[in-house]
Amino acid sequence: MQKVNRLKPFFENIAFEREDNHMIVNFGPQHPSAHGQLRLILELDGEKVSKATPDIGYLHRGMEKMAENMIYNEFLPTTDRMDYIAATSNNYGFALAVETLIGLEVPRRAKVIRMLLLELNRITSHLFWLATHALDVGAMTIFLYAFREREYALDLIEDYCGARLTHSSVRIGGVPLDLPKGWLEKLNAYVNRLPYDIEDYEGLLDQNRIWKMRLEGVGIVTPEQAQSWGCSGPMLRGSGIAWDIRKEEPYELYDEVDFDVPVSTTCDSYGRYKLHMEEMRQSIRILKQLMPMYDETAPEIIAHAPQYVSAPKEQIMTQNYSLMQHFVLVTQGMKPPVGEVYVPTESPKGELGFYINSQGDPYPYRLKLRAPSFFHTALLQEMLVGEYLADVVAIIGNANIVFGEIDR
Amino acid sequence: MRPYSDKQNVQKKPYYSDRYFVAPQIPKEAVESDAVFAKDLATLQAKFEIKEAYIQRGQLVVYIDPKDNVAVLQTLKEACAYNMLSEHSAIDWLAKSNEFELFYQLLSTSKRKRLRVKCFIHAKEVLQSVYGVYKSADWAEREMYDMFGISISGHPYMKRLLMPDDWFGHPLLKTYPLHGDEAARWYEIDKIFGKEYRDIIGPEERDSARVDENDTYRFARLGHEVPFGAEPSLEKTFHDYQEEGGVTIVKTLKKSESKLVKERP
């Protein structure tokens, strides 16, 4: 008998039990379609799943514990590593939570820049979702096209903050940099081009027989299930519930821009695919409205709150008092008021919430990250039952889960 | 004498704090200021004992008795249309009062309102699972048990979620060090190689910023470089990183021949 858990090959993955037509399959954690480190223990009855047990924690880095040992600004780059497909949405969620905690008003130009970045991130995230999901289902061409377009968006973000994936492009109180010269023109060119690309994707997929067979009627989430399991984002709207935090509890300037919240009532994977495509179009719509708004704003990009936020860089470099104050904020950290907040934002994946309990120290006493994918993965144990083994891959891909934010 | 360290809370402390600094409070508003919340609170007060209720940053916070948690959430779901449980976790107050503070973050999509139900439980108290009311509590409760060791009864599959099943300790407790306790240092060694390899491999160092001066396998000693794995030495090594014979355009640069200029040429 081989000893378990020693570094000799131990064939755990193929140790299935076989009795009659019943079989246990270990899916992951190194499966290419598991979208990260997801381990699924599937009990199969023939080819149908009779029980699914997701096992997570392979990417657990203890971010909540880290947050308790860091000053607020120090934690911001860590949030990049949550949903690394759309890093700015995490930075923003955290920054907004801290701003709500200390009651800070952000300058208008910073708000516009943040929204530009958030919507660009939504587009890159949805393109990534489409690419990997289509690849899982077998549509290789879409993967190449969607990744190409995503790369252009990443170039834009790189132009702004210098990073492709881990942006850290939002600061508590505003944004660190103004838009570079000519950035909006580049964005405009991209935004004008993208609708035709989305049309191309839809031309390849919408009426594609294989795509429809793999997605239609697969991964049904009823509205009751979606609410009970705490689904959010496209998973909730895919079940016919029109709930978008940008619309219902608007933050930043989302109440000033005009956009629709697409809803699908079919409750299946195909409906959620259509929903993602429509959401990209709405993001483009928001971006187009934001570009003229940028020009009308005053040049301040970071809030003036010396107790909490450092002055802009050029001021730190020239003004003695700003430098002293920056030194204090970096070495000691800012001390927000005593109290607690729960601030939800609409990340590309759903409701990204930050719960902060502050005791007036520079370190949060407790910080809870509410990741949308966490609850969507929990739903898998109910969603996968009764589905075919081959559809498991399609459903996982469709649920748009990212393990950085599930395990945290 | 060893310096005093608080074993009850091993989290990082600010190295300096102004002794006269009094942290301001986020204002708590009266529930009456919001008609929707006032109605929800009245519904709850008719049935249960409400210890405290206020509105903070636009969300209603209600303190209840932990024994009522399932019934309160049931009432909120059915009578007050709070259809979703978005988050549920705990805060460790063991050092202060030997208690955990739990919070249930609720959302009503029809009323566009968020409400936070909170309660205190003692360290060893068993909590009733709310899985029957909101299924999203399934993993939230498992994570809470995993991170804080709070026992839950009535949960369908109470097992650790993020940490391995045989992990010792609960990481989010304030008594748990950031880089893991003694058991964590040996966990992977024991698991992968076996206990008999403890002396050979040594404990796992989880501090990513740690630099071992004497370890020439993993760390270069700048200015005192030695061959890979050799004993560290104090002898200075001198490098002019320059290609043999120089580069075409760049003149041969030697550190020893360089000079410092007083003024910008």
XYZ file of C-alpha atoms in Angstrom:
673
model
C 0.000 0.000 0.000
C 1.354 3.360 -0.980
C 1.673 6.012 1.686
C -0.609 8.929 0.988
C 0.797 12.437 0.787
C 4.417 11.632 0.226
C 6.206 13.088 -2.760
C 6.007 9.831 -4.686
C 3.448 9.607 -7.445
C 0.144 8.831 -5.844
C -2.636 8.328 -8.287
C -5.347 10.018 -6.339
C -7.074 11.356 -9.423
C -7.843 8.043 -10.978
C -8.738 6.282 -7.749
C -12.401 6.179 -8.573
C -14.892 3.900 -6.999
C -16.894 1.793 -9.306
C -20.060 0.148 -8.309
C -22.704 -0.487 -10.892
C -22.906 2.742 -12.868
C -21.664 4.992 -10.089
C -18.321 6.702 -10.262
C -16.447 9.444 -8.445
C -14.389 11.773 -10.605
C -11.914 14.249 -9.255
C -12.033 17.329 -11.481
C -9.054 19.595 -10.885
C -7.383 21.355 -9.120
C -5.047 21.316 -12.129
C -7.708 21.047 -14.811
C -7.274 23.603 -17.612
C -10.984 24.449 -17.615
C -11.259 24.777 -13.865
C -10.437 28.492 -14.287
C -7.856 28.484 -11.554
C -7.481 26.103 -8.685
C -10.938 24.595 -8.445
C -11.240 21.024 -7.330
C -14.613 19.459 -7.955
C -15.474 16.063 -6.585
C -18.158 14.818 -8.922
C -20.266 11.771 -8.233
C -21.505 10.460 -11.515
C -24.422 8.259 -12.308
C -23.634 7.193 -15.826
C -22.741 10.476 -17.459
C -24.912 12.612 -15.234
C -23.671 14.356 -12.141
C -25.509 13.173 -9.049
C -23.469 15.141 -6.533
C -20.889 17.905 -6.869
C -18.617 19.060 -4.081
C -16.429 22.046 -4.919
C -13.212 22.158 -2.925
C -11.477 25.512 -2.799
C -8.604 27.073 -0.898
C -5.702 26.256 -3.205
C -5.019 29.942 -3.788
C -5.751 31.101 -0.246
C -3.306 33.850 0.696
C -5.121 35.160 3.732
C -5.820 38.642 2.411
C -8.175 39.446 5.271
C -5.439 38.551 7.729
C -2.935 40.600 5.751
C -5.289 43.564 5.793
C -5.360 43.509 9.588
C -1.587 43.937 9.551
C -1.329 46.711 7.005
C -2.165 50.363 6.810
C -4.983 51.160 4.419
C -2.828 52.422 1.568
C -0.525 49.442 1.898
C -3.395 47.044 1.322
C -4.511 48.629 -1.930
C -2.027 46.817 -4.213
C -3.017 43.540 -2.546
C -6.566 43.952 -3.806
C -5.176 43.744 -7.357
C -4.585 40.074 -6.707
C -8.218 39.310 -6.013
C -9.955 39.451 -9.358
C -6.803 39.789 -11.419
C -8.774 39.873 -14.672
C -10.214 43.274 -13.744
C -7.884 44.601 -11.086
C -9.119 48.189 -11.050
C -12.582 47.148 -9.924
C -11.057 45.695 -6.752
C -8.841 48.737 -6.163
C -11.857 50.888 -6.637
C -14.101 48.820 -4.341
C -11.557 49.085 -1.559
C -10.866 52.774 -2.123
C -14.584 53.534 -2.132
C -15.077 51.583 1.095
C -12.327 53.552 2.840
C -13.659 56.832 1.431
C -17.107 55.977 2.752
C -15.568 55.130 6.091
C -13.859 58.491 6.406
C -16.568 60.381 4.507
C -14.464 61.738 1.694
C -15.674 63.456 -1.468
C -13.576 62.720 -4.534
C -12.902 65.421 -7.180
C -14.970 65.164 -10.307
C -12.092 64.519 -12.679
C -10.933 61.599 -10.533
C -14.447 60.224 -10.694
C -14.467 60.402 -14.489
C -11.047 58.734 -14.744
C -12.113 56.024 -12.322
C -15.263 55.333 -14.300
C -13.313 55.222 -17.563
C -10.980 52.644 -16.035
C -13.805 50.667 -14.441
C -15.702 50.353 -17.701
C -12.523 49.473 -19.605
C -11.924 46.803 -16.989
C -15.446 45.523 -17.439
C -14.800 45.192 -21.163
C -11.480 43.372 -20.677
C -13.072 41.076 -18.120
C -16.011 40.243 -20.366
C -13.702 39.705 -23.343
C -11.565 37.394 -21.244
C -14.689 35.586 -20.112
C -15.875 35.164 -23.680
C -12.463 33.979 -24.851
C -11.922 31.347 -22.177
C -15.533 30.230 -22.108
C -15.590 29.774 -25.873
C -12.275 27.924 -25.716
C -13.698 25.567 -23.090
C -16.662 24.841 -25.298
C -14.423 24.347 -28.319
C -14.563 27.614 -30.255
C -10.897 28.377 -30.738
C -11.287 31.293 -33.172
C -13.261 33.392 -30.721
C -10.497 32.955 -28.193
C -7.938 34.502 -30.535
C -10.187 37.375 -31.625
C -11.359 38.259 -28.115
C -7.832 38.140 -26.740
C -6.679 40.488 -29.482
C -9.304 43.069 -28.600
C -8.599 42.621 -24.920
C -4.964 43.351 -25.594
C -5.857 46.747 -27.102
C -7.805 47.626 -23.974
C -4.903 46.465 -21.813
C -2.601 48.690 -23.869
C -4.797 51.648 -23.007
C -4.671 50.787 -19.312
C -0.928 50.285 -19.578
C -0.625 53.730 -21.125
C -2.410 55.153 -18.149
C -0.859 53.347 -15.190
C 2.019 51.278 -16.560
C 0.609 47.870 -15.699
C -1.394 45.409 -17.724
C -2.947 43.260 -15.030
C -2.207 44.526 -11.539
C -3.095 48.140 -12.057
C -3.294 49.729 -8.577
C -4.549 52.676 -10.575
C -6.901 54.054 -7.938
C -5.874 55.741 -4.719
C -7.883 56.407 -1.609
C -9.231 59.889 -2.312
C -8.808 59.958 -6.073
C -6.427 58.736 -8.736
C -2.627 59.119 -8.792
C -2.301 60.447 -12.325
C -4.159 62.483 -14.873
C -4.820 60.934 -18.261
C -1.780 61.102 -20.570
C -1.912 63.296 -23.646
C -3.805 61.756 -26.514
C -5.227 58.967 -24.368
C -8.839 59.886 -24.974
C -8.306 59.876 -28.729
C -6.895 56.373 -28.506
C -9.799 55.324 -26.331
C -12.195 56.870 -28.802
C -10.671 54.890 -31.646
C -10.940 51.695 -29.595
C -14.494 52.357 -28.537
C -15.555 53.096 -32.100
C -13.989 49.880 -33.321
C -15.215 47.512 -30.608
C -18.940 47.338 -31.521
C -17.980 45.874 -34.899
C -15.800 43.312 -33.161
C -18.650 42.355 -30.866
C -20.800 41.949 -33.965
C -18.153 39.618 -35.345
C -18.185 37.494 -32.190
C -21.932 37.309 -32.326
C -21.780 36.440 -36.001
C -19.561 33.505 -35.122
C -21.504 32.352 -32.084
C -25.129 33.469 -32.013
C -26.492 31.023 -34.551
C -23.625 28.561 -34.276
C -25.243 25.148 -33.892
C -22.559 23.725 -31.618
C -22.480 26.831 -29.428
C -26.261 26.782 -29.060
C -26.374 23.063 -28.332
C -23.706 23.413 -25.670
C -25.253 26.457 -23.989
C -29.006 26.464 -24.434
C -30.795 24.944 -21.481
C -27.496 24.236 -19.736
C -26.695 25.592 -16.281
C -30.194 26.699 -15.347
C -30.313 29.051 -12.347
C -33.858 29.819 -11.258
C -34.562 33.279 -9.783
C -35.222 31.667 -6.377
C -31.878 29.867 -6.499
C -30.055 33.000 -7.595
C -31.454 35.019 -4.692
C -31.047 32.334 -2.072
C -27.428 31.603 -3.022
C -26.506 35.277 -3.034
C -25.770 35.527 -6.748
C -24.970 38.898 -8.210
C -23.927 40.505 -11.454
C -24.620 38.634 -14.684
C -25.563 35.486 -12.741
C -28.432 37.358 -11.080
C -29.461 39.319 -14.144
C -29.252 36.096 -16.153
C -32.078 34.811 -13.945
C -34.366 37.681 -14.805
C -33.711 39.926 -11.815
C -32.800 43.439 -12.933
C -30.332 44.382 -10.208
C -27.260 46.386 -11.092
C -25.655 48.292 -8.239
C -24.498 50.979 -10.669
C -28.145 51.662 -11.431
C -29.867 50.927 -8.118
C -27.372 52.378 -5.653
C -25.343 54.643 -7.945
C -21.818 55.545 -6.928
C -19.435 57.903 -8.730
C -21.228 59.476 -11.718
C -23.289 56.483 -12.733
C -26.453 58.453 -12.075
C -25.361 61.041 -14.659
C -24.646 58.651 -17.504
C -27.274 56.920 -19.522
C -27.160 53.135 -19.763
C -29.470 50.131 -19.672
C -29.319 47.072 -17.488
C -29.709 44.044 -19.733
C -31.670 41.148 -18.274
C -32.107 37.633 -19.549
C -35.158 35.612 -18.589
C -34.064 32.315 -20.069
C -32.001 31.550 -16.929
C -29.544 29.443 -18.962
C -25.956 29.797 -20.153
C -26.938 31.088 -23.564
C -28.933 33.903 -21.990
C -25.940 34.850 -19.866
C -23.759 34.861 -22.976
C -26.127 37.333 -24.661
C -26.143 39.344 -21.461
C -22.366 39.663 -21.375
C -22.336 40.873 -24.977
C -24.993 43.457 -24.226
C -23.125 44.603 -21.115
C -20.049 45.290 -23.214
C -22.171 47.459 -25.509
C -23.498 49.339 -22.489
C -19.953 49.853 -21.223
C -19.047 51.331 -24.599
C -22.063 53.602 -24.286
C -20.905 54.785 -20.871
C -17.352 55.344 -22.124
C -18.627 57.461 -25.021
C -20.556 59.681 -22.625
C -17.609 59.971 -20.262
C -15.121 61.296 -22.794
C -16.776 64.712 -23.243
C -17.377 64.860 -19.473
C -13.660 64.643 -18.845
C -12.899 67.894 -20.671
C -15.384 69.839 -18.560
C -13.801 68.925 -15.231
C -11.409 70.927 -13.064
C -7.863 69.556 -12.966
C -7.878 68.253 -9.342
C -7.472 64.497 -9.240
C -7.068 63.794 -5.544
C -9.170 64.944 -2.629
C -7.864 67.606 -0.305
C -8.025 65.943 3.112
C -4.628 66.371 4.801
C -5.639 64.170 7.726
C -6.223 61.148 5.499
C -4.816 61.646 2.008
C -1.378 62.739 0.830
C -1.167 65.790 -1.404
C -0.551 65.364 -5.162
C 2.964 64.298 -6.099
C 4.171 67.665 -7.443
C 3.053 69.333 -4.261
C 4.893 66.772 -2.109
C 8.018 67.434 -4.148
C 7.790 71.202 -3.775
C 5.959 72.013 -0.546
C 7.601 71.325 2.776
C 4.406 70.858 4.741
C 2.964 68.438 2.163
C 6.132 66.356 2.376
C 5.993 66.213 6.190
C 2.385 65.243 6.106
C 3.027 62.610 3.445
C 5.789 61.189 5.638
C 3.424 60.862 8.580
C 0.727 59.238 6.456
C 3.168 56.717 5.016
C 4.950 55.791 8.233
C 2.023 55.894 10.647
C -0.920 55.472 8.332
C -4.120 57.434 8.410
C -6.539 56.909 11.253
C -10.140 56.672 10.045
C -13.026 57.205 12.450
C -14.389 54.410 14.653
C -17.212 52.584 12.961
C -18.008 50.085 10.274
C -19.119 50.172 6.676
C -20.172 47.674 4.082
C -19.716 49.118 0.621
C -20.858 47.141 -2.422
C -19.778 47.934 -5.960
C -20.679 46.313 -9.241
C -17.530 44.563 -10.401
C -17.620 42.754 -13.767
C -18.344 39.529 -11.885
C -21.028 40.861 -9.567
C -21.343 42.461 -6.175
C -17.898 43.118 -4.784
C -18.285 44.247 -1.205
C -15.804 45.475 1.359
C -16.783 45.330 5.003
C -14.433 47.376 7.161
C -14.560 47.553 10.923
C -12.337 50.360 12.115
C -11.378 51.015 15.716
C -9.618 54.279 14.943
C -6.277 52.546 14.366
C -4.221 52.836 11.189
C -4.916 49.120 10.652
C -8.460 47.884 10.028
C -9.696 45.785 12.957
C -11.539 43.511 10.581
C -11.811 43.601 6.833
C -14.123 41.186 5.060
C -13.955 40.807 1.318
C -17.221 39.830 -0.237
C -16.295 38.284 -3.563
C -19.056 37.524 -6.079
C -17.346 34.409 -7.424
C -17.228 32.894 -3.943
C -21.002 32.617 -3.844
C -21.239 31.576 -7.489
C -18.857 28.700 -6.788
C -20.947 27.645 -3.805
C -23.940 27.517 -6.138
C -22.136 24.953 -8.298
C -23.018 22.223 -5.794
C -26.690 22.708 -6.627
C -26.340 23.844 -10.226
C -24.284 20.911 -11.493
C -26.575 18.187 -10.163
C -28.424 16.555 -13.046
C -26.099 17.985 -15.698
C -23.863 15.931 -17.961
C -20.167 15.653 -17.195
C -19.360 17.330 -20.522
C -21.487 20.331 -19.551
C -19.649 20.840 -16.265
C -16.844 22.585 -18.139
C -19.317 24.806 -19.985
C -21.100 25.751 -16.760
C -17.916 26.560 -14.857
C -16.725 28.689 -17.754
C -20.072 30.408 -17.953
C -20.222 31.194 -14.248
C -17.189 33.479 -14.701
C -15.355 32.480 -11.557
C -11.868 33.737 -10.754
C -9.949 32.050 -7.995
C -8.014 35.053 -6.876
C -11.159 36.431 -5.344
C -12.729 33.156 -4.235
C -9.811 32.079 -2.081
C -8.522 35.586 -1.375
C 14.019 40.753 30.562
C 11.980 40.058 27.460
C 9.842 42.963 26.319
C 6.159 42.546 27.018
C 4.042 41.414 24.113
C 0.314 40.976 24.124
C -0.414 37.294 23.446
C -4.143 37.960 23.138
C -3.655 40.125 20.082
C -0.601 39.481 17.965
C -1.656 41.723 15.085
C 0.631 44.528 14.034
C 0.442 47.615 16.206
C 1.298 51.149 15.175
C 4.817 51.913 16.384
C 3.751 55.355 17.462
C 0.430 56.670 18.595
C -0.384 60.074 19.905
C -1.603 59.611 23.475
C -3.957 62.564 23.187
C -5.496 61.409 19.925
C -9.174 60.633 20.218
C -10.555 58.869 17.182
C -13.756 60.417 15.871
C -16.866 58.255 15.514
C -18.950 57.679 12.427
C -22.296 59.242 13.345
C -25.147 56.900 14.217
C -28.504 58.198 13.071
C -31.845 57.378 14.627
C -33.872 54.731 12.833
C -36.885 57.078 12.692
C -35.048 59.202 10.127
C -35.778 56.555 7.468
C -39.404 55.464 7.038
C -38.602 52.110 5.385
C -36.112 51.091 8.068
C -38.445 52.281 10.847
C -41.154 49.986 9.515
C -38.759 47.015 9.297
C -37.570 47.650 12.813
C -41.159 47.823 14.094
C -41.846 44.438 12.484
C -38.841 42.984 14.266
C -39.565 44.639 17.601
C -43.049 43.137 17.667
C -41.558 39.652 17.759
C -38.023 39.824 19.096
C -35.864 41.552 21.616
C -33.825 44.234 19.820
C -30.791 45.306 21.832
C -29.768 48.267 19.737
C -30.653 49.725 16.364
C -29.262 52.649 14.409
C -28.475 53.757 10.887
C -24.834 54.125 9.935
C -23.755 55.342 6.496
C -27.203 54.600 5.091
C -27.515 51.031 6.347
C -29.630 49.835 9.252
C -27.725 47.991 11.974
C -29.752 45.817 14.350
C -28.348 43.992 17.372
C -30.285 40.862 18.298
C -30.016 37.903 20.636
C -27.951 35.128 18.978
C -30.630 32.578 19.906
C -33.067 34.360 17.597
C -30.817 34.498 14.552
C -32.743 32.036 12.368
C -36.157 33.419 13.334
C -35.067 37.030 12.796
C -33.662 36.318 9.362
C -36.757 34.309 8.488
C -38.941 37.277 9.451
C -36.766 39.714 7.524
C -36.879 37.514 4.451
C -40.612 36.844 4.492
C -42.164 39.917 6.083
C -39.646 42.628 5.109
C -38.554 41.405 1.640
C -34.837 41.115 2.429
C -34.325 38.514 -0.237
C -30.554 38.126 -0.207
C -27.840 37.445 2.335
C -24.811 39.068 0.766
C -22.277 38.424 3.471
C -21.932 36.768 6.840
C -18.890 36.598 9.038
C -17.506 37.340 12.470
C -15.233 39.746 14.321
C -12.926 38.522 17.049
C -13.391 40.308 20.405
C -11.975 37.460 22.498
C -9.297 39.603 24.112
C -11.768 42.287 25.146
C -14.859 40.369 26.250
C -14.343 36.706 25.244
C -16.955 37.139 22.543
C -17.376 37.000 18.794
C -19.422 39.610 17.022
C -21.343 38.177 14.077
C -22.855 40.099 11.241
C -25.381 39.146 8.595
C -25.384 41.615 5.716
C -28.805 41.569 4.041
C -30.062 43.137 0.833
C -33.567 43.869 -0.342
C -33.610 44.297 -4.107
C -37.226 45.452 -4.141
C -36.698 48.153 -1.481
C -33.090 48.981 -2.453
C -32.081 48.756 1.191
C -29.236 47.082 3.009
C -29.495 45.935 6.579
C -26.949 44.448 8.942
C -28.072 42.065 11.656
C -25.491 41.701 14.390
C -25.153 39.663 17.558
C -22.541 38.663 20.109
C -21.807 35.050 20.998
C -19.483 33.651 23.658
C -16.317 31.895 22.589
C -17.686 28.371 23.065
C -21.298 29.080 22.184
C -22.853 27.047 19.385
C -24.657 29.021 16.727
C -27.683 27.827 14.791
C -27.128 27.666 11.035
C -29.210 29.946 8.806
C -28.687 27.695 5.777
C -32.408 26.909 5.820
C -33.254 30.572 5.243
C -30.489 31.730 2.902
C -28.411 29.152 1.103
C -25.566 31.634 0.636
C -24.886 31.040 4.334
C -23.592 27.600 3.375
C -20.045 28.632 2.497
C -20.080 31.780 4.572
C -20.625 29.684 7.707
C -18.055 27.125 6.663
C -15.529 29.896 6.117
C -16.412 31.409 9.478
C -15.877 28.081 11.217
C -12.617 27.646 9.350
C -11.294 31.111 10.162
C -12.616 31.601 13.713
C -13.551 28.136 14.986
C -17.151 29.131 15.653
C -19.254 25.976 15.929
C -22.453 25.895 13.921
C -25.226 23.386 14.419
C -27.662 22.334 11.732
C -25.285 22.932 8.832
C -25.479 20.209 6.130
C -21.717 19.862 5.586
C -19.683 21.564 8.277
C -16.102 21.225 7.205
C -13.176 23.570 6.758
C -13.431 25.501 3.516
C -10.204 27.343 2.736
C -7.640 25.691 4.991
C -6.785 21.970 4.733
C -8.999 19.622 6.763
C -6.205 18.682 9.144
C -5.031 22.240 9.791
C -4.407 23.214 13.386
C -5.795 26.524 14.618
C -8.036 29.167 13.124
C -6.121 31.808 11.150
C -8.280 34.899 11.565
C -8.188 34.835 15.350
C -6.270 37.747 16.798
C -4.098 35.260 18.722
C -2.914 33.689 15.463
C 0.311 35.217 14.101
C 0.396 36.553 10.550
C 3.054 34.112 9.398
C 1.444 31.091 11.033
C 1.941 29.388 14.364
C 4.292 26.522 15.283
C 2.026 23.886 13.722
C 1.932 25.816 10.462
C 5.730 25.881 10.280
C 5.853 22.076 10.202
C 2.621 21.349 8.351
C 4.005 20.926 4.840
C 7.252 19.271 5.963
C 5.298 16.634 7.893
C 2.772 16.213 5.156
C 5.062 15.953 2.157
C 8.261 14.425 3.538
C 7.295 13.029 6.917
C 8.134 13.911 10.513
C 11.512 12.187 10.233
C 12.672 14.928 7.835
C 12.072 17.754 10.292
C 15.729 17.938 11.327
C 17.033 17.731 7.784
C 14.794 20.347 6.169
C 14.000 22.617 9.057
C 10.846 24.634 9.674
C 9.080 26.443 6.859
C 9.735 30.161 6.839
C 6.556 31.940 5.785
C 7.843 35.496 6.022
C 8.419 36.423 2.403
C 10.575 39.391 3.359
C 13.031 37.349 5.416
C 16.661 37.284 4.319
C 18.999 34.703 5.830
C 22.523 36.134 5.870
C 24.175 32.722 6.109
C 22.131 31.049 3.422
C 24.187 31.253 0.230
C 21.831 28.858 -1.590
C 18.917 31.245 -1.778
C 20.422 34.651 -1.081
C 23.303 36.425 -2.730
C 25.420 38.432 -0.309
C 25.881 41.674 -2.193
C 29.499 42.755 -2.207
C 30.497 39.461 -0.526
C 29.519 36.966 -3.206
C 30.697 33.383 -2.851
C 30.136 30.338 -5.083
C 26.678 28.762 -4.870
C 26.245 27.032 -1.533
C 29.717 27.860 -0.216
C 30.326 29.152 3.292
C 29.663 32.889 3.595
C 32.790 34.979 3.846
C 33.532 38.529 4.901
C 35.975 39.104 2.064
C 34.869 41.833 -0.310
C 34.309 40.902 -3.910
C 34.865 43.537 -6.536
C 33.013 43.477 -9.835
C 33.198 45.702 -12.842
C 30.322 44.391 -14.866
C 31.856 44.934 -18.268
C 32.169 42.763 -21.319
C 35.559 41.419 -22.280
C 37.304 44.017 -24.456
C 34.570 46.584 -23.912
C 31.455 47.443 -25.911
C 31.737 49.154 -29.314
C 30.392 52.575 -28.509
C 30.856 52.755 -24.759
C 34.338 53.494 -23.525
C 35.709 51.004 -21.040
C 34.464 52.103 -17.663
C 36.314 51.155 -14.528
C 34.901 52.015 -11.156
C 38.395 52.522 -9.793
C 39.209 55.047 -12.511
C 36.014 57.002 -12.240
C 35.936 60.294 -10.422
C 33.230 62.299 -8.761
C 32.530 65.757 -10.134
C 31.644 68.609 -7.846
C 29.577 70.465 -10.370
C 27.416 69.533 -13.276
C 29.507 69.838 -16.452
